PDB file of C-alpha atoms and ligand atoms in Angstrom:
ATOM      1  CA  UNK R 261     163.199 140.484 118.387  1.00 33.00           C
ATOM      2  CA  UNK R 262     163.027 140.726 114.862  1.00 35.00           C
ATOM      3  CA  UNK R 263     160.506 140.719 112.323  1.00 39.00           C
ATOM      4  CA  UNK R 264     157.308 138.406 113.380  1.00 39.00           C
ATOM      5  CA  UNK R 265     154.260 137.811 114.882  1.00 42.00           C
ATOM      6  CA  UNK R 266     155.391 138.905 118.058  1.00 41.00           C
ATOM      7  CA  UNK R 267     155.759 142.536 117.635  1.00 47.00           C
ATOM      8  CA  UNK R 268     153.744 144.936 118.795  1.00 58.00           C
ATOM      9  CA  UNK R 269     151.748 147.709 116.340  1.00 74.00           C
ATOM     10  CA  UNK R 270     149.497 150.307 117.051  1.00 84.00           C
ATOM     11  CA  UNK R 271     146.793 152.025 114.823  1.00 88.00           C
ATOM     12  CA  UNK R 272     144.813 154.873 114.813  1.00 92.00           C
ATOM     13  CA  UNK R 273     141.219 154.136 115.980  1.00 95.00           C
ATOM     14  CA  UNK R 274     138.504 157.173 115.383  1.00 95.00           C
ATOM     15  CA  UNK R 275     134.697 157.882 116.083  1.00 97.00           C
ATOM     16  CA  UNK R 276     132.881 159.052 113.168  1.00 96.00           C
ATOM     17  CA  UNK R 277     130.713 160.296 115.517  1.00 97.00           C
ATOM     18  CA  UNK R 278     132.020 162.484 117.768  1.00 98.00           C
ATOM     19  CA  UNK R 279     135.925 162.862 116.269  1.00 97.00           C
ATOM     20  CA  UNK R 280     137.656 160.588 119.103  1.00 97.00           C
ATOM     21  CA  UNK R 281     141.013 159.340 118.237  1.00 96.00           C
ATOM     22  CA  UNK R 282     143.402 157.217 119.820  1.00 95.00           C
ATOM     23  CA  UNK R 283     146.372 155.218 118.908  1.00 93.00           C
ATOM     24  CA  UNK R 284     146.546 151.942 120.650  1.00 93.00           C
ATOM     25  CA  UNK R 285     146.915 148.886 119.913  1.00 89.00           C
ATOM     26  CA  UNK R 286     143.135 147.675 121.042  1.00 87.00           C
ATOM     27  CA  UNK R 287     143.648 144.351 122.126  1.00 82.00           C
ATOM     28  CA  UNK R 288     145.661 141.959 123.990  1.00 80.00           C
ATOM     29  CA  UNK R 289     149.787 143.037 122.752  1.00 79.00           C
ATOM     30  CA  UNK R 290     153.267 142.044 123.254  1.00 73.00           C
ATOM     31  CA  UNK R 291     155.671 145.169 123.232  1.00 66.00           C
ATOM     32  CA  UNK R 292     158.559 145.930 124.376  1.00 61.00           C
ATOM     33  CA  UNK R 293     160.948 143.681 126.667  1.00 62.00           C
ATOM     34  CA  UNK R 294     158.087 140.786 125.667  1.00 70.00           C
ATOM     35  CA  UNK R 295     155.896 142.864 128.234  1.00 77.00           C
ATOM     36  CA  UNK R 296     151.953 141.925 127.371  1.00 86.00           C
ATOM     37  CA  UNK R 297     149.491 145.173 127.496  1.00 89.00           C
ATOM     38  CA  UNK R 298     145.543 145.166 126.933  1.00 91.00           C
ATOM     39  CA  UNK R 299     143.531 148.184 125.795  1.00 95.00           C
ATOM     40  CA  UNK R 300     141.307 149.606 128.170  1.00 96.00           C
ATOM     41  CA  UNK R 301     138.503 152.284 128.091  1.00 97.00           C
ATOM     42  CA  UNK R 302     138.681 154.706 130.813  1.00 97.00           C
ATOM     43  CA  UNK R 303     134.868 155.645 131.629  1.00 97.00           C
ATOM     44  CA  UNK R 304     136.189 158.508 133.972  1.00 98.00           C
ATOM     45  CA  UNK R 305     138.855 159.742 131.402  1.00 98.00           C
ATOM     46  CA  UNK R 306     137.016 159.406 128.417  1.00 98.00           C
ATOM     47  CA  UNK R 307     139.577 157.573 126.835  1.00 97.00           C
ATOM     48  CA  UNK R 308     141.993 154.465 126.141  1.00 97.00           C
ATOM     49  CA  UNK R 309     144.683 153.303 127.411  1.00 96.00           C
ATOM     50  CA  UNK R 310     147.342 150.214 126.864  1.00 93.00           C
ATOM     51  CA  UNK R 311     148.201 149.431 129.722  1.00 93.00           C
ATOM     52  CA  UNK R 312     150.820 147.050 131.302  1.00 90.00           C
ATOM     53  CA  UNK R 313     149.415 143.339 131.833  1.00 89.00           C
ATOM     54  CA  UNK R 314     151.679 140.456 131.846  1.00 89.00           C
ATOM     55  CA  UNK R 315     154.955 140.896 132.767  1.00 87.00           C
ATOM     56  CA  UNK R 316     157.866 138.457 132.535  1.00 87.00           C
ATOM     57  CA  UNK R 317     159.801 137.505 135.678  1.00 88.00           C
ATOM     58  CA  UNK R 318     162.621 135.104 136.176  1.00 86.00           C
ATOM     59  CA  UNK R 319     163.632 133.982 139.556  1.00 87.00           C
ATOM     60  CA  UNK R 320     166.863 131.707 140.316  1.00 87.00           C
ATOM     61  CA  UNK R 321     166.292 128.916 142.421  1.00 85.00           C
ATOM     62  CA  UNK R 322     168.505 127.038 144.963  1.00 83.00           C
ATOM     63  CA  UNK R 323     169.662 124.600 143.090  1.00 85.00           C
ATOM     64  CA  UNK R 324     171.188 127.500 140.256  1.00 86.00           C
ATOM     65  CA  UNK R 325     168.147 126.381 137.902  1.00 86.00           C
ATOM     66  CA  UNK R 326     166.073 129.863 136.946  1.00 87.00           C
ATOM     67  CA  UNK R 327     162.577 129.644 136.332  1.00 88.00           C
ATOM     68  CA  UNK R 328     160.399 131.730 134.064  1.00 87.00           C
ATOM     69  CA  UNK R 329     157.114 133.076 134.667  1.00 88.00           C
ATOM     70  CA  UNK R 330     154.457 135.617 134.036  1.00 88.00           C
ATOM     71  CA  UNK R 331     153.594 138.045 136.694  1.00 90.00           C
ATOM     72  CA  UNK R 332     150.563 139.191 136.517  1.00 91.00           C
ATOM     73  CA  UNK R 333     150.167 142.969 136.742  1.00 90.00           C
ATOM     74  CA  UNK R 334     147.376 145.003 138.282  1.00 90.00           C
ATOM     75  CA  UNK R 335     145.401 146.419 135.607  1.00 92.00           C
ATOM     76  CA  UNK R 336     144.480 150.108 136.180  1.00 94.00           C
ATOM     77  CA  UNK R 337     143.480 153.344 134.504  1.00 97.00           C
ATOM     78  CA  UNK R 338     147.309 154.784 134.088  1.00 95.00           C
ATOM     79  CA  UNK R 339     146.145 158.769 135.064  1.00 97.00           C
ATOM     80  CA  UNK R 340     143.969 157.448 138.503  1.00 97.00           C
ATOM     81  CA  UNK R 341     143.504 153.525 139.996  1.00 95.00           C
ATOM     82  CA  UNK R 342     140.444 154.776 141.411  1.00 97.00           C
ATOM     83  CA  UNK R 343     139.109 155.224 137.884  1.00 98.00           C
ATOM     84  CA  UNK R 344     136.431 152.765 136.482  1.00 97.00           C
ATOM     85  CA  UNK R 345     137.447 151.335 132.881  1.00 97.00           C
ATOM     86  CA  UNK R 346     136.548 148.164 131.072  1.00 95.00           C
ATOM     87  CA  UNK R 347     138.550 146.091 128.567  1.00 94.00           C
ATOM     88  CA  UNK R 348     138.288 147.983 125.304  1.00 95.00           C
ATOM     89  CA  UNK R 349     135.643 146.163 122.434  1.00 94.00           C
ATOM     90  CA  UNK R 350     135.700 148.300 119.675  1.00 96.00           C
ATOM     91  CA  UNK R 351     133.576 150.843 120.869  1.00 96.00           C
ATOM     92  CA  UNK R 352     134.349 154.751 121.477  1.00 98.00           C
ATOM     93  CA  UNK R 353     134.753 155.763 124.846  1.00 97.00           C
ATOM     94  CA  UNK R 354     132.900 158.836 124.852  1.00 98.00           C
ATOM     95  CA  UNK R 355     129.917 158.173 122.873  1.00 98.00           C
ATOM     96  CA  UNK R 356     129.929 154.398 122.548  1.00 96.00           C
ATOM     97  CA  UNK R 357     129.635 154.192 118.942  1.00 97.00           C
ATOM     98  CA  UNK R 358     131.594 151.795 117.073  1.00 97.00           C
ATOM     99  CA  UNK R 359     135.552 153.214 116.186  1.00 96.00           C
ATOM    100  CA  UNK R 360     137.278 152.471 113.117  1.00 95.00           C
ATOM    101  CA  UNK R 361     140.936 151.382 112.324  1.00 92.00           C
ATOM    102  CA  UNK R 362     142.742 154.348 110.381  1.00 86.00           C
ATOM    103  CA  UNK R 363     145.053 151.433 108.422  1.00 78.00           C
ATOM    104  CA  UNK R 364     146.949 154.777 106.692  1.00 70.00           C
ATOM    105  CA  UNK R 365     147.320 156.493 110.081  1.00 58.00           C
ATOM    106  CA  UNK R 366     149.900 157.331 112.552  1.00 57.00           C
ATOM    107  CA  UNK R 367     149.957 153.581 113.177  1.00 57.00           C
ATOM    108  CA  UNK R 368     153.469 152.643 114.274  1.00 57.00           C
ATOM    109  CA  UNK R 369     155.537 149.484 115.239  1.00 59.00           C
ATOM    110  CA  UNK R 370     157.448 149.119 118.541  1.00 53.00           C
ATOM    111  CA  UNK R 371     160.768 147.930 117.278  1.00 52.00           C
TER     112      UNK R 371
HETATM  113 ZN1   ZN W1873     132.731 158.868 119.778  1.00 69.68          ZN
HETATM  114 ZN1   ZN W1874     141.000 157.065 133.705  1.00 69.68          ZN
END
């Protein structure tokens, strides 16, 4: 992949509050294998999670031509699908205040 836009990078959010920290990459990301994942906050876990969204898929077709396209991926709390979670906006999922980005943290990029 190279260097770019495209790569995927992590930070360290944190609650002032009540000392929650996560590293995720809090939004919509491409990763790995060009694999899209969103952050989510996990109201049963009491915590986030980037999960797998978009996935790519290429089929062949009868005439040898191969297609591309994005499957779409069930989004779900990773530890239980039964678990109730929202798409992550900046806010701490234990006491709902507002994290911050750690820019000096254990941030990281995928490579
Ligand atoms: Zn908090
Ligand atoms: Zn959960």
């Amino acid at each position: 992949m190279g260097e770019g836009l495209l790569m995927g990078y992590c930070r360290e959010h944190f609650c002032s509050r009540c000392g929650y920290k996560a590293v995720v990459s809090g939004g919509p990301d491409v990763g790995m294998a060009m694999s899209y994942t969103l952050t989510i906050s996990c109201q049963d876990c009491e915590e986030l999670h980037d999960v797998g969204w978009l996935e790519p898929k290429f089929a062949v077709e009868a005439q040898g031509q191969s297609t591309f396209q994005w499957k779409q991926l069930r989004l779900r709390c990773p530890k239980n699908a039964a678990h109730h979670w929202e798409p992550y906006t900046g806010q701490c999922p234990v006491c709902s205040a507002a994290l911050q980005i750690n820019e000096e943290g254990e941030g990281y990029h995928w490579d």
